[in-house]
């Protein structure tokens, strides 16, 4: 007891600055220990600096000459498409650099409403709502839609943004084994006691390039009175005959209730995400989705680029078919060369090596040879 009083008196007399420095020193020690553990595991991620525009051929700081780019999500090459760039420039000139406001105060321009309507038409849904990113769309959806009376059933390998979005909501949470329809059915049976049941899945999984069995998921959802949510970030623009995504690819567009996706990959690659689905849901999100209510509006240039990208896709499916042919060519020739390629017939082509450190080392070596690879795609399971 006496010792405690002495310690308290000592701390009370210590200058505030020294106590703050002590706390900062403690923080630094904790952070360095954590960073060293990442280095020791061989999973340290370095940012390579690109000194050119995004595209199939890029220039990287510290690497001589041009580099073949194998690791961007620029699936259709629209990030540097001249018409997309020109649309962004024109929108920038006409509507300015930004809105300096959230949407509901004074941050909604005609181009935002036009793009939302275009997204809804593209996906054949009633309405759509824009966010700064698809991460924000996932963060906003579940909390606004689901209550403690409801249940959400999530694939165990869903994207981090889906997982984080689900954590924010008060619904009962069920996690089913990856692509395991028997386990999903068991979880749906268990969840029958709840008001709403929402099955949440990625359409295409970004680590392994495998595709959700949406036909079976939708069948189970119908059987057990559930709704279906699909994140189409790695499908929008290039999967399906006209690039509508996995629901088009698998013939279930009329059975998927809610779609979230991104403008930051195939659709120009600038920034932005969205939710599209029933009009009443979109109206609710405009009232309650916190990332929408408290984030600045999507910048006009990004809106213009994405709008033009959608125009190009809706005018012709030639670019979609070209992507499919390139994917088949790469996968077949890599397998013929003796490599193990994971996933379905998706542009994400994980070359499985079995060791994370080896994957990162190979990625570094390939950069020296003129090819930019992402080491984590070469071995995915360590990073889950």
Short mmCIF file of C-alpha atoms in Angstrom, two decimals:
data_model
loop_
_atom_site.label_atom_id
_atom_site.label_comp_id
_atom_site.label_asym_id
_atom_site.label_seq_id
_atom_site.Cartn_x
_atom_site.Cartn_y
_atom_site.Cartn_z
CA UNK A 1 0.00 0.00 0.00
CA UNK A 2 2.80 2.39 1.02
CA UNK A 3 4.83 1.48 -2.06
CA UNK A 4 1.86 2.28 -4.26
CA UNK A 5 1.50 5.73 -2.70
CA UNK A 6 5.20 6.42 -3.23
CA UNK A 7 4.94 5.39 -6.92
CA UNK A 8 1.88 7.58 -7.37
CA UNK A 9 3.65 10.52 -5.76
CA UNK A 10 6.71 9.95 -7.96
CA UNK A 11 4.62 9.88 -11.11
CA UNK A 12 2.70 12.96 -9.99
CA UNK A 13 5.95 14.90 -9.62
CA UNK A 14 7.33 13.69 -12.98
CA UNK A 15 7.17 16.31 -15.73
CA UNK A 16 4.31 15.74 -18.15
CA UNK A 17 6.72 15.89 -21.07
CA UNK A 18 8.83 13.03 -19.74
CA UNK A 19 5.77 10.85 -19.15
CA UNK A 20 4.60 11.55 -22.70
CA UNK A 21 8.04 10.65 -24.04
CA UNK A 22 7.97 7.43 -22.01
CA UNK A 23 4.60 6.50 -23.51
CA UNK A 24 5.90 7.30 -27.00
CA UNK A 25 8.99 5.17 -26.40
CA UNK A 26 6.75 2.30 -25.29
CA UNK A 27 4.66 2.70 -28.45
CA UNK A 28 7.75 2.68 -30.65
CA UNK A 29 8.94 -0.52 -29.01
CA UNK A 30 5.59 -2.23 -29.59
CA UNK A 31 5.44 -1.09 -33.21
CA UNK A 32 9.02 -2.16 -33.99
CA UNK A 33 8.35 -5.59 -32.51
CA UNK A 34 5.26 -5.97 -34.66
CA UNK A 35 7.06 -4.77 -37.80
CA UNK A 36 9.95 -7.13 -37.16
CA UNK A 37 7.54 -10.05 -36.88
CA UNK A 38 6.21 -9.20 -40.34
CA UNK A 39 9.73 -9.07 -41.76
CA UNK A 40 10.62 -12.32 -40.04
CA UNK A 41 7.60 -14.07 -41.56
CA UNK A 42 8.72 -13.03 -45.02
CA UNK A 43 5.47 -11.19 -45.68
CA UNK A 44 6.74 -7.61 -45.75
CA UNK A 45 5.03 -5.68 -48.54
CA UNK A 46 7.08 -2.99 -50.29
CA UNK A 47 5.55 -0.33 -52.51
CA UNK A 48 7.16 -0.15 -55.92
CA UNK A 49 6.89 3.36 -57.33
CA UNK A 50 5.45 3.60 -60.86
CA UNK A 51 6.69 6.61 -62.86
CA UNK A 52 4.25 6.26 -65.77
CA UNK A 53 0.52 5.87 -66.28
CA UNK A 54 -1.06 2.52 -65.44
CA UNK A 55 -1.11 0.03 -68.27
CA UNK A 56 0.21 -3.30 -69.59
CA UNK A 57 3.65 -1.66 -69.94
CA UNK A 58 4.87 0.64 -67.19
CA UNK A 59 8.03 2.27 -65.86
CA UNK A 60 9.05 1.51 -62.28
CA UNK A 61 11.46 3.54 -60.17
CA UNK A 62 14.80 1.77 -59.91
CA UNK A 63 14.09 -0.65 -62.77
CA UNK A 64 15.77 0.03 -66.12
CA UNK A 65 13.59 0.20 -69.21
CA UNK A 66 9.95 -0.73 -69.59
CA UNK A 67 8.23 -3.31 -67.40
CA UNK A 68 5.47 -5.76 -68.36
CA UNK A 69 2.73 -5.32 -65.77
CA UNK A 70 1.10 -8.54 -64.56
CA UNK A 71 -0.41 -7.40 -61.29
CA UNK A 72 -2.78 -4.44 -61.67
CA UNK A 73 -6.56 -4.84 -61.47
CA UNK A 74 -6.75 -2.88 -64.72
CA UNK A 75 -8.48 -5.88 -66.29
CA UNK A 76 -9.64 -4.21 -69.51
CA UNK A 77 -6.86 -1.67 -69.90
CA UNK A 78 -9.30 1.21 -69.49
CA UNK A 79 -7.16 3.09 -66.95
CA UNK A 80 -5.17 4.53 -69.85
CA UNK A 81 -7.80 4.32 -72.59
CA UNK A 82 -7.72 7.62 -74.52
CA UNK A 83 -11.52 8.05 -74.47
CA UNK A 84 -11.66 7.41 -70.72
CA UNK A 85 -8.86 9.92 -70.09
CA UNK A 86 -10.50 12.52 -72.32
CA UNK A 87 -13.83 12.05 -70.51
CA UNK A 88 -12.09 12.64 -67.18
CA UNK A 89 -10.42 15.80 -68.46
CA UNK A 90 -13.65 17.16 -69.88
CA UNK A 91 -15.56 16.46 -66.67
CA UNK A 92 -12.78 18.06 -64.63
CA UNK A 93 -13.02 21.25 -66.71
CA UNK A 94 -16.81 21.38 -66.62
CA UNK A 95 -17.53 20.31 -63.03
CA UNK A 96 -14.34 21.16 -61.14
CA UNK A 97 -11.85 19.26 -59.00
CA UNK A 98 -14.23 18.30 -56.21
CA UNK A 99 -17.36 19.18 -54.26
CA UNK A 100 -15.95 19.98 -50.80
CA UNK A 101 -19.12 18.46 -49.39
CA UNK A 102 -20.96 15.26 -48.63
CA UNK A 103 -23.72 14.30 -51.03
CA UNK A 104 -26.77 15.38 -49.04
CA UNK A 105 -25.54 18.91 -48.23
CA UNK A 106 -24.27 20.35 -51.53
CA UNK A 107 -22.27 17.53 -53.07
CA UNK A 108 -24.58 15.99 -55.65
CA UNK A 109 -24.05 17.03 -59.26
CA UNK A 110 -25.98 15.89 -62.30
CA UNK A 111 -23.06 13.62 -63.25
CA UNK A 112 -23.39 11.69 -59.98
CA UNK A 113 -27.07 11.00 -60.61
CA UNK A 114 -26.39 10.11 -64.24
CA UNK A 115 -23.68 7.61 -63.26
CA UNK A 116 -25.88 6.01 -60.61
CA UNK A 117 -28.66 5.56 -63.17
CA UNK A 118 -26.16 4.13 -65.67
CA UNK A 119 -24.84 1.63 -63.10
CA UNK A 120 -28.39 0.49 -62.34
CA UNK A 121 -29.09 -0.02 -66.05
CA UNK A 122 -25.82 -1.87 -66.53
CA UNK A 123 -26.65 -4.33 -63.75
CA UNK A 124 -30.38 -4.38 -64.60
CA UNK A 125 -31.33 -3.19 -61.11
CA UNK A 126 -33.74 -0.54 -59.84
CA UNK A 127 -31.28 1.99 -58.45
CA UNK A 128 -27.67 2.54 -57.37
CA UNK A 129 -25.73 4.65 -54.87
CA UNK A 130 -22.12 5.83 -55.18
CA UNK A 131 -19.43 5.66 -52.47
CA UNK A 132 -15.78 6.77 -52.39
CA UNK A 133 -14.79 3.08 -52.64
CA UNK A 134 -16.29 -0.39 -52.59
CA UNK A 135 -14.73 -0.79 -49.13
CA UNK A 136 -17.03 2.06 -48.07
CA UNK A 137 -19.99 0.44 -49.83
CA UNK A 138 -19.41 -2.75 -47.83
CA UNK A 139 -18.91 -0.76 -44.64
CA UNK A 140 -22.20 1.03 -45.19
CA UNK A 141 -24.50 -1.77 -46.30
CA UNK A 142 -24.79 -4.30 -43.49
CA UNK A 143 -25.09 -1.85 -40.60
CA UNK A 144 -27.83 0.11 -42.36
CA UNK A 145 -29.79 -2.94 -43.54
CA UNK A 146 -29.55 -5.55 -40.78
CA UNK A 147 -30.61 -5.41 -37.12
CA UNK A 148 -30.30 -7.73 -34.14
CA UNK A 149 -33.38 -9.54 -35.45
CA UNK A 150 -31.56 -10.59 -38.63
CA UNK A 151 -28.77 -12.94 -39.69
CA UNK A 152 -25.91 -12.71 -42.18
CA UNK A 153 -24.18 -15.81 -43.56
CA UNK A 154 -20.71 -15.12 -44.94
CA UNK A 155 -18.19 -17.21 -46.87
CA UNK A 156 -15.11 -17.63 -44.68
CA UNK A 157 -12.81 -16.27 -47.40
CA UNK A 158 -14.79 -13.14 -48.23
CA UNK A 159 -12.85 -9.94 -48.80
CA UNK A 160 -11.71 -7.99 -45.74
CA UNK A 161 -14.14 -5.18 -46.54
CA UNK A 162 -17.11 -7.57 -46.36
CA UNK A 163 -15.81 -9.01 -43.09
CA UNK A 164 -15.32 -5.53 -41.60
CA UNK A 165 -18.73 -4.38 -42.83
CA UNK A 166 -20.41 -7.37 -41.21
CA UNK A 167 -18.59 -6.69 -37.94
CA UNK A 168 -20.22 -3.26 -37.82
CA UNK A 169 -23.78 -4.60 -37.92
CA UNK A 170 -25.80 -6.08 -35.06
CA UNK A 171 -27.08 -9.08 -36.99
CA UNK A 172 -26.35 -12.64 -35.91
CA UNK A 173 -23.26 -13.80 -37.78
CA UNK A 174 -22.74 -17.20 -39.39
CA UNK A 175 -19.58 -18.13 -41.29
CA UNK A 176 -19.73 -21.04 -43.72
CA UNK A 177 -16.76 -22.93 -45.12
CA UNK A 178 -15.40 -21.62 -48.41
CA UNK A 179 -17.69 -22.60 -51.31
CA UNK A 180 -19.15 -25.39 -49.13
CA UNK A 181 -22.85 -25.56 -49.98
CA UNK A 182 -23.60 -28.29 -47.44
CA UNK A 183 -22.23 -26.09 -44.68
CA UNK A 184 -24.16 -23.08 -46.02
CA UNK A 185 -27.36 -25.11 -45.96
CA UNK A 186 -26.71 -26.18 -42.39
CA UNK A 187 -26.16 -22.56 -41.39
CA UNK A 188 -29.34 -21.49 -43.23
CA UNK A 189 -31.30 -24.11 -41.33
CA UNK A 190 -29.87 -22.81 -38.07
CA UNK A 191 -30.70 -19.22 -39.05
CA UNK A 192 -34.40 -19.84 -39.74
CA UNK A 193 -35.29 -18.28 -36.38
CA UNK A 194 -34.21 -14.82 -37.56
CA UNK A 195 -36.28 -12.19 -39.38
CA UNK A 196 -34.06 -11.65 -42.44
CA UNK A 197 -31.31 -13.95 -43.70
CA UNK A 198 -28.67 -12.49 -46.01
CA UNK A 199 -26.09 -14.71 -47.72
CA UNK A 200 -22.96 -12.65 -48.44
CA UNK A 201 -20.27 -13.75 -50.86
CA UNK A 202 -17.65 -12.48 -53.24
CA UNK A 203 -18.56 -13.25 -56.83
CA UNK A 204 -14.93 -13.92 -57.68
CA UNK A 205 -12.44 -14.36 -54.85
CA UNK A 206 -9.40 -12.16 -55.29
CA UNK A 207 -6.85 -14.46 -53.63
CA UNK A 208 -7.42 -17.71 -55.53
CA UNK A 209 -9.41 -16.56 -58.54
CA UNK A 210 -12.21 -19.02 -57.81
CA UNK A 211 -15.86 -18.18 -58.47
CA UNK A 212 -18.77 -18.52 -56.07
CA UNK A 213 -21.32 -21.20 -57.08
CA UNK A 214 -24.10 -18.64 -57.35
CA UNK A 215 -26.59 -21.04 -58.90
CA UNK A 216 -26.43 -23.27 -55.83
CA UNK A 217 -26.31 -20.31 -53.45
CA UNK A 218 -29.41 -18.78 -55.02
CA UNK A 219 -31.20 -22.13 -54.96
CA UNK A 220 -30.50 -22.53 -51.24
CA UNK A 221 -31.48 -18.92 -50.59
CA UNK A 222 -34.82 -19.50 -52.33
CA UNK A 223 -35.36 -22.75 -50.44
CA UNK A 224 -34.70 -21.15 -47.04
CA UNK A 225 -36.15 -17.68 -47.62
CA UNK A 226 -32.86 -15.79 -47.74
CA UNK A 227 -31.54 -12.83 -49.73
CA UNK A 228 -28.29 -12.91 -51.70
CA UNK A 229 -25.57 -10.26 -51.66
CA UNK A 230 -22.59 -10.45 -54.05
CA UNK A 231 -19.45 -8.32 -54.13
CA UNK A 232 -18.54 -8.13 -57.81
CA UNK A 233 -15.33 -6.08 -57.56
CA UNK A 234 -13.31 -8.76 -59.36
CA UNK A 235 -16.02 -9.52 -61.91
CA UNK A 236 -17.71 -6.29 -63.01
CA UNK A 237 -16.77 -5.37 -66.56
CA UNK A 238 -15.28 -8.65 -67.74
CA UNK A 239 -17.09 -11.77 -66.45
CA UNK A 240 -20.20 -12.89 -68.29
CA UNK A 241 -20.98 -12.49 -72.01
CA UNK A 242 -21.36 -8.71 -71.69
CA UNK A 243 -19.26 -8.10 -68.58
CA UNK A 244 -22.11 -7.74 -66.09
CA UNK A 245 -20.38 -10.07 -63.63
CA UNK A 246 -20.68 -13.51 -62.08
CA UNK A 247 -24.45 -13.31 -61.82
CA UNK A 248 -24.61 -12.91 -65.61
CA UNK A 249 -21.91 -15.56 -66.11
CA UNK A 250 -23.94 -18.09 -64.11
CA UNK A 251 -27.40 -16.99 -65.26
CA UNK A 252 -28.79 -15.73 -61.92
CA UNK A 253 -29.09 -11.98 -62.48
CA UNK A 254 -32.74 -12.07 -61.42
CA UNK A 255 -31.96 -13.99 -58.21
CA UNK A 256 -29.19 -11.84 -56.68
CA UNK A 257 -30.77 -9.12 -54.53
CA UNK A 258 -27.86 -6.77 -53.87
CA UNK A 259 -24.60 -6.11 -55.71
CA UNK A 260 -21.67 -4.08 -54.47
CA UNK A 261 -18.80 -3.34 -56.80
CA UNK A 262 -16.02 -0.93 -57.64
CA UNK A 263 -15.11 1.68 -60.20
CA UNK A 264 -11.47 1.27 -59.22
CA UNK A 265 -10.61 -1.88 -61.17
CA UNK A 266 -12.00 -2.73 -64.61
CA UNK A 267 -14.19 0.40 -64.91
CA UNK A 268 -11.41 2.92 -65.45
CA UNK A 269 -9.47 2.21 -62.28
CA UNK A 270 -9.78 5.70 -60.76
CA UNK A 271 -11.81 5.44 -57.56
CA UNK A 272 -15.30 4.80 -56.30
CA UNK A 273 -17.67 2.02 -55.39
CA UNK A 274 -21.38 1.44 -55.37
CA UNK A 275 -24.36 -0.58 -54.22
CA UNK A 276 -27.09 -1.46 -56.70
CA UNK A 277 -30.34 -3.25 -56.00
CA UNK A 278 -33.93 -2.54 -54.91
CA UNK A 279 -34.89 1.12 -54.98
CA UNK A 280 -36.12 1.09 -51.38
CA UNK A 281 -32.78 -0.27 -50.20
CA UNK A 282 -30.85 2.44 -52.02
CA UNK A 283 -33.16 5.06 -50.49
CA UNK A 284 -32.47 3.64 -47.03
CA UNK A 285 -28.72 3.73 -47.63
CA UNK A 286 -28.92 7.41 -48.58
CA UNK A 287 -30.47 8.02 -45.15
CA UNK A 288 -28.41 5.69 -42.96
CA UNK A 289 -25.18 4.49 -44.58
CA UNK A 290 -22.48 6.29 -42.61
CA UNK A 291 -19.70 6.14 -45.25
CA UNK A 292 -22.13 7.78 -47.69
CA UNK A 293 -23.40 10.40 -45.24
CA UNK A 294 -20.01 11.42 -43.89
CA UNK A 295 -17.66 11.15 -46.88
CA UNK A 296 -17.03 13.72 -49.57
CA UNK A 297 -18.67 13.14 -52.93
CA UNK A 298 -16.80 11.20 -55.58
CA UNK A 299 -14.59 13.67 -57.54
CA UNK A 300 -16.02 14.70 -60.93
CA UNK A 301 -13.04 13.41 -62.94
CA UNK A 302 -13.45 9.93 -61.43
CA UNK A 303 -17.17 10.06 -62.24
CA UNK A 304 -16.46 11.05 -65.84
CA UNK A 305 -13.90 8.28 -66.33
CA UNK A 306 -16.18 5.59 -64.91
CA UNK A 307 -19.15 6.80 -66.95
CA UNK A 308 -17.15 6.58 -70.18
CA UNK A 309 -15.87 3.11 -69.23
CA UNK A 310 -19.45 1.92 -68.83
CA UNK A 311 -20.38 3.48 -72.17
CA UNK A 312 -17.61 1.50 -73.88
CA UNK A 313 -18.81 -1.74 -72.29
CA UNK A 314 -22.46 -1.16 -73.16
CA UNK A 315 -21.62 -0.27 -76.76
CA UNK A 316 -19.80 -3.54 -77.49
CA UNK A 317 -18.73 -6.76 -75.79
CA UNK A 318 -15.58 -7.03 -77.94
CA UNK A 319 -13.31 -5.89 -75.12
CA UNK A 320 -14.90 -8.45 -72.75
CA UNK A 321 -14.35 -11.27 -75.22
CA UNK A 322 -10.74 -10.18 -75.72
CA UNK A 323 -10.12 -10.43 -71.97
CA UNK A 324 -11.57 -13.95 -71.89
CA UNK A 325 -9.32 -15.07 -74.75
CA UNK A 326 -6.21 -13.64 -73.10
CA UNK A 327 -7.06 -15.34 -69.82
CA UNK A 328 -7.45 -18.73 -71.50
CA UNK A 329 -4.19 -18.27 -73.39
CA UNK A 330 -2.17 -17.35 -70.30
CA UNK A 331 -3.58 -20.08 -68.09
CA UNK A 332 -3.18 -22.84 -70.67
CA UNK A 333 0.39 -21.89 -71.57
CA UNK A 334 1.48 -21.54 -67.93
CA UNK A 335 0.06 -24.99 -67.17
CA UNK A 336 1.75 -26.41 -70.26
CA UNK A 337 5.04 -25.02 -68.89
CA UNK A 338 4.53 -27.04 -65.71
CA UNK A 339 3.12 -24.44 -63.30
CA UNK A 340 0.14 -25.02 -61.00
CA UNK A 341 -2.48 -22.31 -61.59
CA UNK A 342 -5.23 -22.01 -59.00
CA UNK A 343 -8.81 -20.82 -59.42
CA UNK A 344 -11.40 -20.96 -62.14
CA UNK A 345 -11.10 -19.47 -65.62
CA UNK A 346 -10.54 -15.99 -64.17
CA UNK A 347 -7.93 -13.33 -65.06
CA UNK A 348 -6.58 -13.71 -61.51
CA UNK A 349 -4.09 -16.51 -62.11
CA UNK A 350 -2.41 -17.55 -58.83
CA UNK A 351 0.83 -19.43 -59.51
CA UNK A 352 1.06 -21.73 -56.49
CA UNK A 353 4.60 -22.11 -55.11
CA UNK A 354 3.85 -23.23 -51.56
CA UNK A 355 5.96 -20.66 -49.71
CA UNK A 356 5.27 -16.97 -49.09
CA UNK A 357 8.91 -15.88 -48.82
CA UNK A 358 9.75 -17.71 -52.04
CA UNK A 359 6.85 -16.00 -53.79
CA UNK A 360 8.04 -12.54 -52.74
CA UNK A 361 11.63 -13.33 -53.74
CA UNK A 362 10.53 -14.52 -57.16
CA UNK A 363 8.47 -11.36 -57.63
CA UNK A 364 11.56 -9.26 -56.84
CA UNK A 365 13.68 -11.31 -59.25
CA UNK A 366 11.10 -11.08 -62.02
CA UNK A 367 11.06 -7.29 -61.71
CA UNK A 368 14.77 -7.29 -62.53
CA UNK A 369 13.89 -9.36 -65.59
CA UNK A 370 11.26 -6.87 -66.73
CA UNK A 371 8.01 -8.30 -65.31
CA UNK A 372 6.04 -6.75 -62.42
CA UNK A 373 4.30 -9.49 -60.39
CA UNK A 374 2.49 -9.36 -57.07
CA UNK A 375 4.15 -11.84 -54.73
CA UNK A 376 1.03 -12.60 -52.72
CA UNK A 377 -0.75 -13.98 -55.78
CA UNK A 378 2.02 -16.53 -56.10
CA UNK A 379 1.11 -18.01 -52.72
CA UNK A 380 -2.17 -16.93 -51.26
CA UNK A 381 -3.05 -19.05 -48.27
CA UNK A 382 -0.43 -17.56 -45.95
CA UNK A 383 -2.10 -14.17 -46.18
CA UNK A 384 -5.62 -15.12 -45.10
#
